[in-house]
mmCIF file of C-alpha atoms and ligand atoms in Angstrom:
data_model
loop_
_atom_site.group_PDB
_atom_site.id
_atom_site.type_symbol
_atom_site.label_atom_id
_atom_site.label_comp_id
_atom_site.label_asym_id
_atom_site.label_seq_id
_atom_site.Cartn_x
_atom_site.Cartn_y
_atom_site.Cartn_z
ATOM 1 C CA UNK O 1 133.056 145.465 183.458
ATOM 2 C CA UNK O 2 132.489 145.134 179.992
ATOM 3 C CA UNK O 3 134.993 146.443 177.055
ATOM 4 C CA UNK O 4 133.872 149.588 175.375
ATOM 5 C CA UNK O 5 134.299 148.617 171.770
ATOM 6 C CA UNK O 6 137.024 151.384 170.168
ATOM 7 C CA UNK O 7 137.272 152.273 166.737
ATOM 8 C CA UNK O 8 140.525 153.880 165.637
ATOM 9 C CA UNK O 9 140.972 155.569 162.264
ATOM 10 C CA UNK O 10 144.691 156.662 161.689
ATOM 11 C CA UNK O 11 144.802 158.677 158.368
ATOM 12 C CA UNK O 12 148.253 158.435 158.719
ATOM 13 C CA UNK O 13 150.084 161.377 156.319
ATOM 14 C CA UNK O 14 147.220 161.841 153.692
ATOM 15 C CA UNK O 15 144.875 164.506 153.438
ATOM 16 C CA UNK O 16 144.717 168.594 152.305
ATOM 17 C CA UNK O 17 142.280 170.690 154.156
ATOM 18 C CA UNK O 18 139.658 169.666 151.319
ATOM 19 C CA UNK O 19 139.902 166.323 152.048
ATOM 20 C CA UNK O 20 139.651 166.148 155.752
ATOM 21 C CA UNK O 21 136.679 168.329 155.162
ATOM 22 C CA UNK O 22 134.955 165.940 152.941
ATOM 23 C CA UNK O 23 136.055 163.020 155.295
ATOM 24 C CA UNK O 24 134.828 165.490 158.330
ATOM 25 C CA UNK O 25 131.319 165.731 156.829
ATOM 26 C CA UNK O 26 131.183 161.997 155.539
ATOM 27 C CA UNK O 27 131.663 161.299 159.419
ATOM 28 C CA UNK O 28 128.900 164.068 160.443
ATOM 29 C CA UNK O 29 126.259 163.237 158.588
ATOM 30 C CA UNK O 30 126.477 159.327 159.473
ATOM 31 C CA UNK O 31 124.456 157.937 162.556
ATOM 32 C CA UNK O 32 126.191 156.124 164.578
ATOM 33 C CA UNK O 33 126.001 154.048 167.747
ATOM 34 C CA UNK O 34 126.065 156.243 171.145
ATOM 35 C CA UNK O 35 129.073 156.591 172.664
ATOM 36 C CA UNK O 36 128.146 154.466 175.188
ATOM 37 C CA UNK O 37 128.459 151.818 172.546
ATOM 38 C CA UNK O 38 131.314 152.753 170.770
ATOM 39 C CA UNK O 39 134.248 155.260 171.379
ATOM 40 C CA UNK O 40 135.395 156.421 168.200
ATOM 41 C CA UNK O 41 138.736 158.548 167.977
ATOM 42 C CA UNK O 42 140.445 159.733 164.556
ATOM 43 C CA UNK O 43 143.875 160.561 164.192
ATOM 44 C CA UNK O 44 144.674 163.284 160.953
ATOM 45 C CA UNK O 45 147.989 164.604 160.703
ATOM 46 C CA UNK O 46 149.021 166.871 163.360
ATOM 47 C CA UNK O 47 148.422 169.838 161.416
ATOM 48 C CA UNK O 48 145.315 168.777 160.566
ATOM 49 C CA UNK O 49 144.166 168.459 164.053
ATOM 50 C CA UNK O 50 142.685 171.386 165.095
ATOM 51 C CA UNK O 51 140.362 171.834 162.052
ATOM 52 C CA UNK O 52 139.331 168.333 162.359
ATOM 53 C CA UNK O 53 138.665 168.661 166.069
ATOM 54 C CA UNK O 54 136.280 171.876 165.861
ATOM 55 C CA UNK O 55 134.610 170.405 162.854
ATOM 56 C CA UNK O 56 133.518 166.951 163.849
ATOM 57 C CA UNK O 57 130.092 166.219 165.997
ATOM 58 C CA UNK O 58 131.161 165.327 169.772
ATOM 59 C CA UNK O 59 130.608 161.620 168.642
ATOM 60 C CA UNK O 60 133.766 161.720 167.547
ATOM 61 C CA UNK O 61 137.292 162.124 169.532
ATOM 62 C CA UNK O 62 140.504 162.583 168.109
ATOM 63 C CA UNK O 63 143.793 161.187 168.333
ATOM 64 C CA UNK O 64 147.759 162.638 167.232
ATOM 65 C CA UNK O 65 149.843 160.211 165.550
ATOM 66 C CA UNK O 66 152.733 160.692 167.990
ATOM 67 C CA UNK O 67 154.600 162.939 170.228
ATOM 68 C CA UNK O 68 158.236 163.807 172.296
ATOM 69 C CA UNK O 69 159.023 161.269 174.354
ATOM 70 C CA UNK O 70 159.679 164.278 177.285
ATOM 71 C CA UNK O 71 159.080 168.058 178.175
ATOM 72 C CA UNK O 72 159.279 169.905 174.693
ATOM 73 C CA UNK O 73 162.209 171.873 173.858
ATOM 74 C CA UNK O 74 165.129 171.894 171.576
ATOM 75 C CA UNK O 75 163.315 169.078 169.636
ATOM 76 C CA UNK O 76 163.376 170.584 166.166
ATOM 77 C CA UNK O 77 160.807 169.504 164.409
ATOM 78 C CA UNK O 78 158.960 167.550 167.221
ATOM 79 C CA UNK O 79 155.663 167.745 168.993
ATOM 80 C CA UNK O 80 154.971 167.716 172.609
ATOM 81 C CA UNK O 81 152.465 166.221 174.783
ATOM 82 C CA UNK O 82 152.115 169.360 176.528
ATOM 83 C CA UNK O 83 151.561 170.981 172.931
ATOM 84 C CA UNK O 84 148.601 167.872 172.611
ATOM 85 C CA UNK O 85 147.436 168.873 175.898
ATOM 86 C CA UNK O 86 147.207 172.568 175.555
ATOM 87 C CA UNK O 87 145.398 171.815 172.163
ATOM 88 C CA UNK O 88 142.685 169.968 173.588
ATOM 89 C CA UNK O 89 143.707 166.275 172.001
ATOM 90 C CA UNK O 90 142.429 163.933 174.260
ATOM 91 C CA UNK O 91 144.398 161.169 172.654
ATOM 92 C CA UNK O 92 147.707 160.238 170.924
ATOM 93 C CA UNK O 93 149.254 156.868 168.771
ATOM 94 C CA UNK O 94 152.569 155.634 169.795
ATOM 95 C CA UNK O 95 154.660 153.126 168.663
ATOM 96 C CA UNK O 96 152.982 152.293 165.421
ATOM 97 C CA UNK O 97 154.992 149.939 163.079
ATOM 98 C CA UNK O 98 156.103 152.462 160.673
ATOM 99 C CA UNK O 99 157.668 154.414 163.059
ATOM 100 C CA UNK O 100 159.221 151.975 165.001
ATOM 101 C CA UNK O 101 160.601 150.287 161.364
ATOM 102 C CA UNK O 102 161.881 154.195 159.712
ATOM 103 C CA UNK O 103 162.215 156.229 162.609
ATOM 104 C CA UNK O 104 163.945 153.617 164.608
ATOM 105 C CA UNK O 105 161.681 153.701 167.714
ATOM 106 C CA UNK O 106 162.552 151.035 169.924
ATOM 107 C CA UNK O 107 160.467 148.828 172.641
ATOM 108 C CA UNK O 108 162.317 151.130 175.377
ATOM 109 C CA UNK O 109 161.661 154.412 173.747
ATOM 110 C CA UNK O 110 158.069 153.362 172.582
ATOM 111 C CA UNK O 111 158.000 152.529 177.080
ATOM 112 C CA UNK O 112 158.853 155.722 177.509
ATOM 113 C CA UNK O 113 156.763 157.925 175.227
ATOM 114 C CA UNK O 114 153.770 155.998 176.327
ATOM 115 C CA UNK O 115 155.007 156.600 180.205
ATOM 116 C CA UNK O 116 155.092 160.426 179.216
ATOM 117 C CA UNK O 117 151.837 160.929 177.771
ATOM 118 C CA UNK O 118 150.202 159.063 179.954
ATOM 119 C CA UNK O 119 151.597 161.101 182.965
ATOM 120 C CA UNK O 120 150.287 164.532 181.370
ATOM 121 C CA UNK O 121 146.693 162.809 181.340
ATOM 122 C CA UNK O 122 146.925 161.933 177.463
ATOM 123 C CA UNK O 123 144.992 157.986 176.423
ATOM 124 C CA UNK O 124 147.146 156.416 174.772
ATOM 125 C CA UNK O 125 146.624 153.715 171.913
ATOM 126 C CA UNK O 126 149.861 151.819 171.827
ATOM 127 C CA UNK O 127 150.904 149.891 168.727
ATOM 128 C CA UNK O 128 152.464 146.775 168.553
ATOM 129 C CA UNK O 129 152.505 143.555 166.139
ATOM 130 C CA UNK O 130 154.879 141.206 164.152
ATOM 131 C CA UNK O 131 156.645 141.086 160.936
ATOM 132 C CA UNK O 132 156.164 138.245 158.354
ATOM 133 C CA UNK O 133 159.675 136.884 159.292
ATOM 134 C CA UNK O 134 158.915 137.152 162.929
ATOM 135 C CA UNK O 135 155.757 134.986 162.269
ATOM 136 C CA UNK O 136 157.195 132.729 159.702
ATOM 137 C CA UNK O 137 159.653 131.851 162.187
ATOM 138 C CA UNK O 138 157.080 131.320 165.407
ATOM 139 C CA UNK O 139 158.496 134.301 167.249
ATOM 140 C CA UNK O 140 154.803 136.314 167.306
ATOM 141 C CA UNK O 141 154.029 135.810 170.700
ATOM 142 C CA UNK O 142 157.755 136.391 172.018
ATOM 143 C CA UNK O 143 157.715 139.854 169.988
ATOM 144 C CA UNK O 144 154.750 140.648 171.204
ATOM 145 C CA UNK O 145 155.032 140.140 174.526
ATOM 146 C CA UNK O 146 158.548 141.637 174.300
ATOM 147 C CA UNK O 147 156.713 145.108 172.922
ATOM 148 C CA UNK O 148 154.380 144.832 175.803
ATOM 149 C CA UNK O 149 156.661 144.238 178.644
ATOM 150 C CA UNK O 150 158.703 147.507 177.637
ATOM 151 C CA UNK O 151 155.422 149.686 178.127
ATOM 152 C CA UNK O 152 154.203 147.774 181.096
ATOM 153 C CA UNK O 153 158.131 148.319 182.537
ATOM 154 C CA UNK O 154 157.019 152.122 182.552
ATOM 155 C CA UNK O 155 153.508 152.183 183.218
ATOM 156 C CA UNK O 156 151.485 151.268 186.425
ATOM 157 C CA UNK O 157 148.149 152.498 185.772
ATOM 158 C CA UNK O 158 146.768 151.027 182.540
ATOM 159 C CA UNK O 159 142.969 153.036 182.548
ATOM 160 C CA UNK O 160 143.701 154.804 179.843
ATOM 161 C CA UNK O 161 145.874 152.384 177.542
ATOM 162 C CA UNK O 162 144.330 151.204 174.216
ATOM 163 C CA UNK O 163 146.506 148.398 172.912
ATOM 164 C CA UNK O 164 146.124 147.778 169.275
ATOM 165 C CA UNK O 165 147.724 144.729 167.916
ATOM 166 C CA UNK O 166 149.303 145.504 164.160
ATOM 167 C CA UNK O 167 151.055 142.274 162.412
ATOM 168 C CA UNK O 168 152.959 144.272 160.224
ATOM 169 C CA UNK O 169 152.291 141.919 157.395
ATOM 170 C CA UNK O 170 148.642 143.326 157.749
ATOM 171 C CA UNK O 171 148.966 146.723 157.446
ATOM 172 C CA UNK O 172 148.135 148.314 154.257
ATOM 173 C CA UNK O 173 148.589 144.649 152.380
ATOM 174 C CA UNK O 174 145.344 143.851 152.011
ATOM 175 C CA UNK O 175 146.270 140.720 153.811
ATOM 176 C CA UNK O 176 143.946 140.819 156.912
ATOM 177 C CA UNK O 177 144.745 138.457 159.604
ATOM 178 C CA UNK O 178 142.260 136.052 159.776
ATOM 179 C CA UNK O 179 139.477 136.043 163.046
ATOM 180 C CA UNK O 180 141.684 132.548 163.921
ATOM 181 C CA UNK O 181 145.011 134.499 164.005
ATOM 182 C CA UNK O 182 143.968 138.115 165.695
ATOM 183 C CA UNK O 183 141.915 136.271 167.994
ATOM 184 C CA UNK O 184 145.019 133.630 169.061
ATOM 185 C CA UNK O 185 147.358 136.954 169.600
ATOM 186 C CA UNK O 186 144.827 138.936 171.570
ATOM 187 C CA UNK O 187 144.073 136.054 173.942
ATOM 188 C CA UNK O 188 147.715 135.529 174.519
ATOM 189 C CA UNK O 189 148.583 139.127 175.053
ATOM 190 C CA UNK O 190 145.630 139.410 177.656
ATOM 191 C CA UNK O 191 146.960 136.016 179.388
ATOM 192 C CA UNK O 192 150.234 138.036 179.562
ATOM 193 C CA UNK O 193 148.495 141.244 180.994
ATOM 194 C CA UNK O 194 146.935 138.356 183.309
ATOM 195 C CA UNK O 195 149.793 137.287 184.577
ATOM 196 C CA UNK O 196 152.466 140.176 184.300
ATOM 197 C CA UNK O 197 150.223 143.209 185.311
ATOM 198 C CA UNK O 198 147.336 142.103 187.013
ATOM 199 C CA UNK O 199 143.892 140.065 186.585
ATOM 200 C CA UNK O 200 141.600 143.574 186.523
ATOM 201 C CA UNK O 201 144.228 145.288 184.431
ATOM 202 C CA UNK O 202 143.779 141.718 181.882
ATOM 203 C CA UNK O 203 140.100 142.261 181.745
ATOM 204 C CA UNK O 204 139.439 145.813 181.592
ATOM 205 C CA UNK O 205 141.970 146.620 178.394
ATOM 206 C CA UNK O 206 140.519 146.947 174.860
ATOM 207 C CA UNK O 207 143.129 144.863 172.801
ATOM 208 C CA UNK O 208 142.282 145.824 169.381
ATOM 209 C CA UNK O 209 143.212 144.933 166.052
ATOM 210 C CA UNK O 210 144.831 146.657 162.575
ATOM 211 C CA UNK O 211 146.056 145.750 159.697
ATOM 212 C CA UNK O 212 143.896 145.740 156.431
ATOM 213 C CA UNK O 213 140.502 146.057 158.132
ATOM 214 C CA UNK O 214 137.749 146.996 156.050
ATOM 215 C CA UNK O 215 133.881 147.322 155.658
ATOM 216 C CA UNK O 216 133.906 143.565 154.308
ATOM 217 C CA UNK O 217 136.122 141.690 157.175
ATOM 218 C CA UNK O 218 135.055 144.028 160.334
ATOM 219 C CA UNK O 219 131.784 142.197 161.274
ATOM 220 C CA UNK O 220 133.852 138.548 162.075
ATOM 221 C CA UNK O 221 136.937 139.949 163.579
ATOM 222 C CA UNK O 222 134.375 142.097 165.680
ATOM 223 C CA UNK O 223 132.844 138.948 166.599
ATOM 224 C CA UNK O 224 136.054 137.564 168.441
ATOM 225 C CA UNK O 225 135.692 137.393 172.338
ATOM 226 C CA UNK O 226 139.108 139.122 172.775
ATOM 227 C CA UNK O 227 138.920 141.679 169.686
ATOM 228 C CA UNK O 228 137.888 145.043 171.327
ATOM 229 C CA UNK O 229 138.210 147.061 167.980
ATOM 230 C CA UNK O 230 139.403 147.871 165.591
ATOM 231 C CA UNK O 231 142.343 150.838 164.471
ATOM 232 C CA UNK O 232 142.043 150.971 160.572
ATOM 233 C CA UNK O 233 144.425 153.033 158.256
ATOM 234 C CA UNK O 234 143.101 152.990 154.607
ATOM 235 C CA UNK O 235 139.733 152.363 155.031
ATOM 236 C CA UNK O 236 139.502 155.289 157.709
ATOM 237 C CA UNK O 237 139.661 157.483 154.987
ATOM 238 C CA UNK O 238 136.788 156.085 152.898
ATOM 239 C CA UNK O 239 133.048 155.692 153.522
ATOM 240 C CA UNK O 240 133.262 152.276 154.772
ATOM 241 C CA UNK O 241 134.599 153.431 158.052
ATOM 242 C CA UNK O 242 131.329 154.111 158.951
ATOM 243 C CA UNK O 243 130.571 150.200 158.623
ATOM 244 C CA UNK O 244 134.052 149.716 160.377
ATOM 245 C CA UNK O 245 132.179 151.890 163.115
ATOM 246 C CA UNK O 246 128.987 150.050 163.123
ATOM 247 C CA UNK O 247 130.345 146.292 163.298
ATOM 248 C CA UNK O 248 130.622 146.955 166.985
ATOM 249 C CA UNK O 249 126.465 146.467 167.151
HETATM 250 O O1 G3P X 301 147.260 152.069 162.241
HETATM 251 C C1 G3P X 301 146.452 151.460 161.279
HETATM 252 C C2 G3P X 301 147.178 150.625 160.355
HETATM 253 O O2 G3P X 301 148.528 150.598 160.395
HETATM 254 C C3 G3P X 301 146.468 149.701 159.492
HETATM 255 O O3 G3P X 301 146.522 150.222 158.211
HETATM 256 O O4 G3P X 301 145.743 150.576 155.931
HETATM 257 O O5 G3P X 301 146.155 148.255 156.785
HETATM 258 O O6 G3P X 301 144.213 149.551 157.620
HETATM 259 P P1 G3P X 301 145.600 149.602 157.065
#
């Protein structure tokens, strides 16, 4: 029954092909835990993904950023899930923060792209989380639960959901929610899965956390009964991530 822990990096758009080599080889000459222990899954840039994907150890999985919300097409400028599929990409992030606050992407939409992927056989880390206002005013738990009802209004089977709690006031602030705070959000979102999707459903999803994680703060937050993981931006590009990796033993 237990929780595999999950470690997420999302290098968001940084990188040349130097770079993800040197961050390629950082990650293949580390040991880490078995995969047994620990799924780890990195998300480069989308054109970054097929280098990255031949050129890291099979410890390592890897992730897109997004994809089309349907059947590719006339999307200029988009990417399929079919396109993730035929590439081999086990994996794909939807609904992070920053696209849902530039691009627009609403709870519906972010429902919907999550429904699509997962019905082409694509895992799916779904992204959701508060802004400062939002928790200044109390209304965390309502926005989060809000985000969550719209994907579980589209999805029935949850196997192969990640989701990865984000207070936007986190990410890339250096301003880590403490253990206290992640751990209050992720026990309230699984008392929601609890009583909105189902008991096994509640106990079986990896809830993890982002937002400023780092080789310094992983070890406590990784210590919190309902913190699963971990899916870390900045730090995903650095050495430390290999800490970030190894706080789930
Ligand atoms: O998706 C990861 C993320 O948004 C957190 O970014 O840089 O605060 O670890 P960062």
């Amino acid at each position: 029954m237990g929780r595999k822990f999950f470690v997420g990096g999302n290098w968001k758009c940084n990188g040349t092909i130097d770079e993800v080599k040197k961050i390629v080889s950082t990650l293949n000459e580390a040991e880490v835990p078995s995969q047994d222990v620990v799924e780890v899954v990195v998300s480069p840039p989308f054109v970054f993904l097929p280098l990255a994907k031949s050129s890291l150890k099979p410890d390592y999985q890897v992730a897109a950023q997004n994809c089309w919300v349907k059947k590719g097409g006339a999307y200029t400028g988009e990417i399929s899930a079919e396109m993730l599929v035929n590439l081999g990409v086990p994996w794909v992030i939807l609904g992070h923060s920053e696209r849902r606050a530039l691009l627009n992407e609403s709870n519906e939409f972010v429902g919907e792209k999550v429904a699509y992927a997962l019905s082409l056989g694509l895992k799916v880390i779904a992204c959701i989380g508060e802004t400062l206002e939002q928790r200044e005013s109390g209304s965390t738990i309502a926005v989060v639960s809000e985000q969550t009802k719209a994907i579980a209004d589209k999805v029935s089977n949850w196997d192969n959901v990640v989701l990865a709690y984000e207070p936007v006031w986190a990410i890339g602030t250096g301003k880590v929610a403490t253990p206290a705070q992640a751990q209050e959000v992720h026990a309230e979102l699984r008392k929601w899965l609890e009583q909105n999707v189902g008991a096994e459903v509640a106990a079986t999803t990896r809830i993890i956390y982002g937002g400023s994680v780092n080789g310094g703060n992983c070890k406590e937050l990784a210590g919190q009964p309902d913190i699963d993981g971990f899916l870390v931006g900045g730090a995903s590009l650095k050495p430390e991530f290999i800490d970030i990796i190894k706080s789930a033993t």
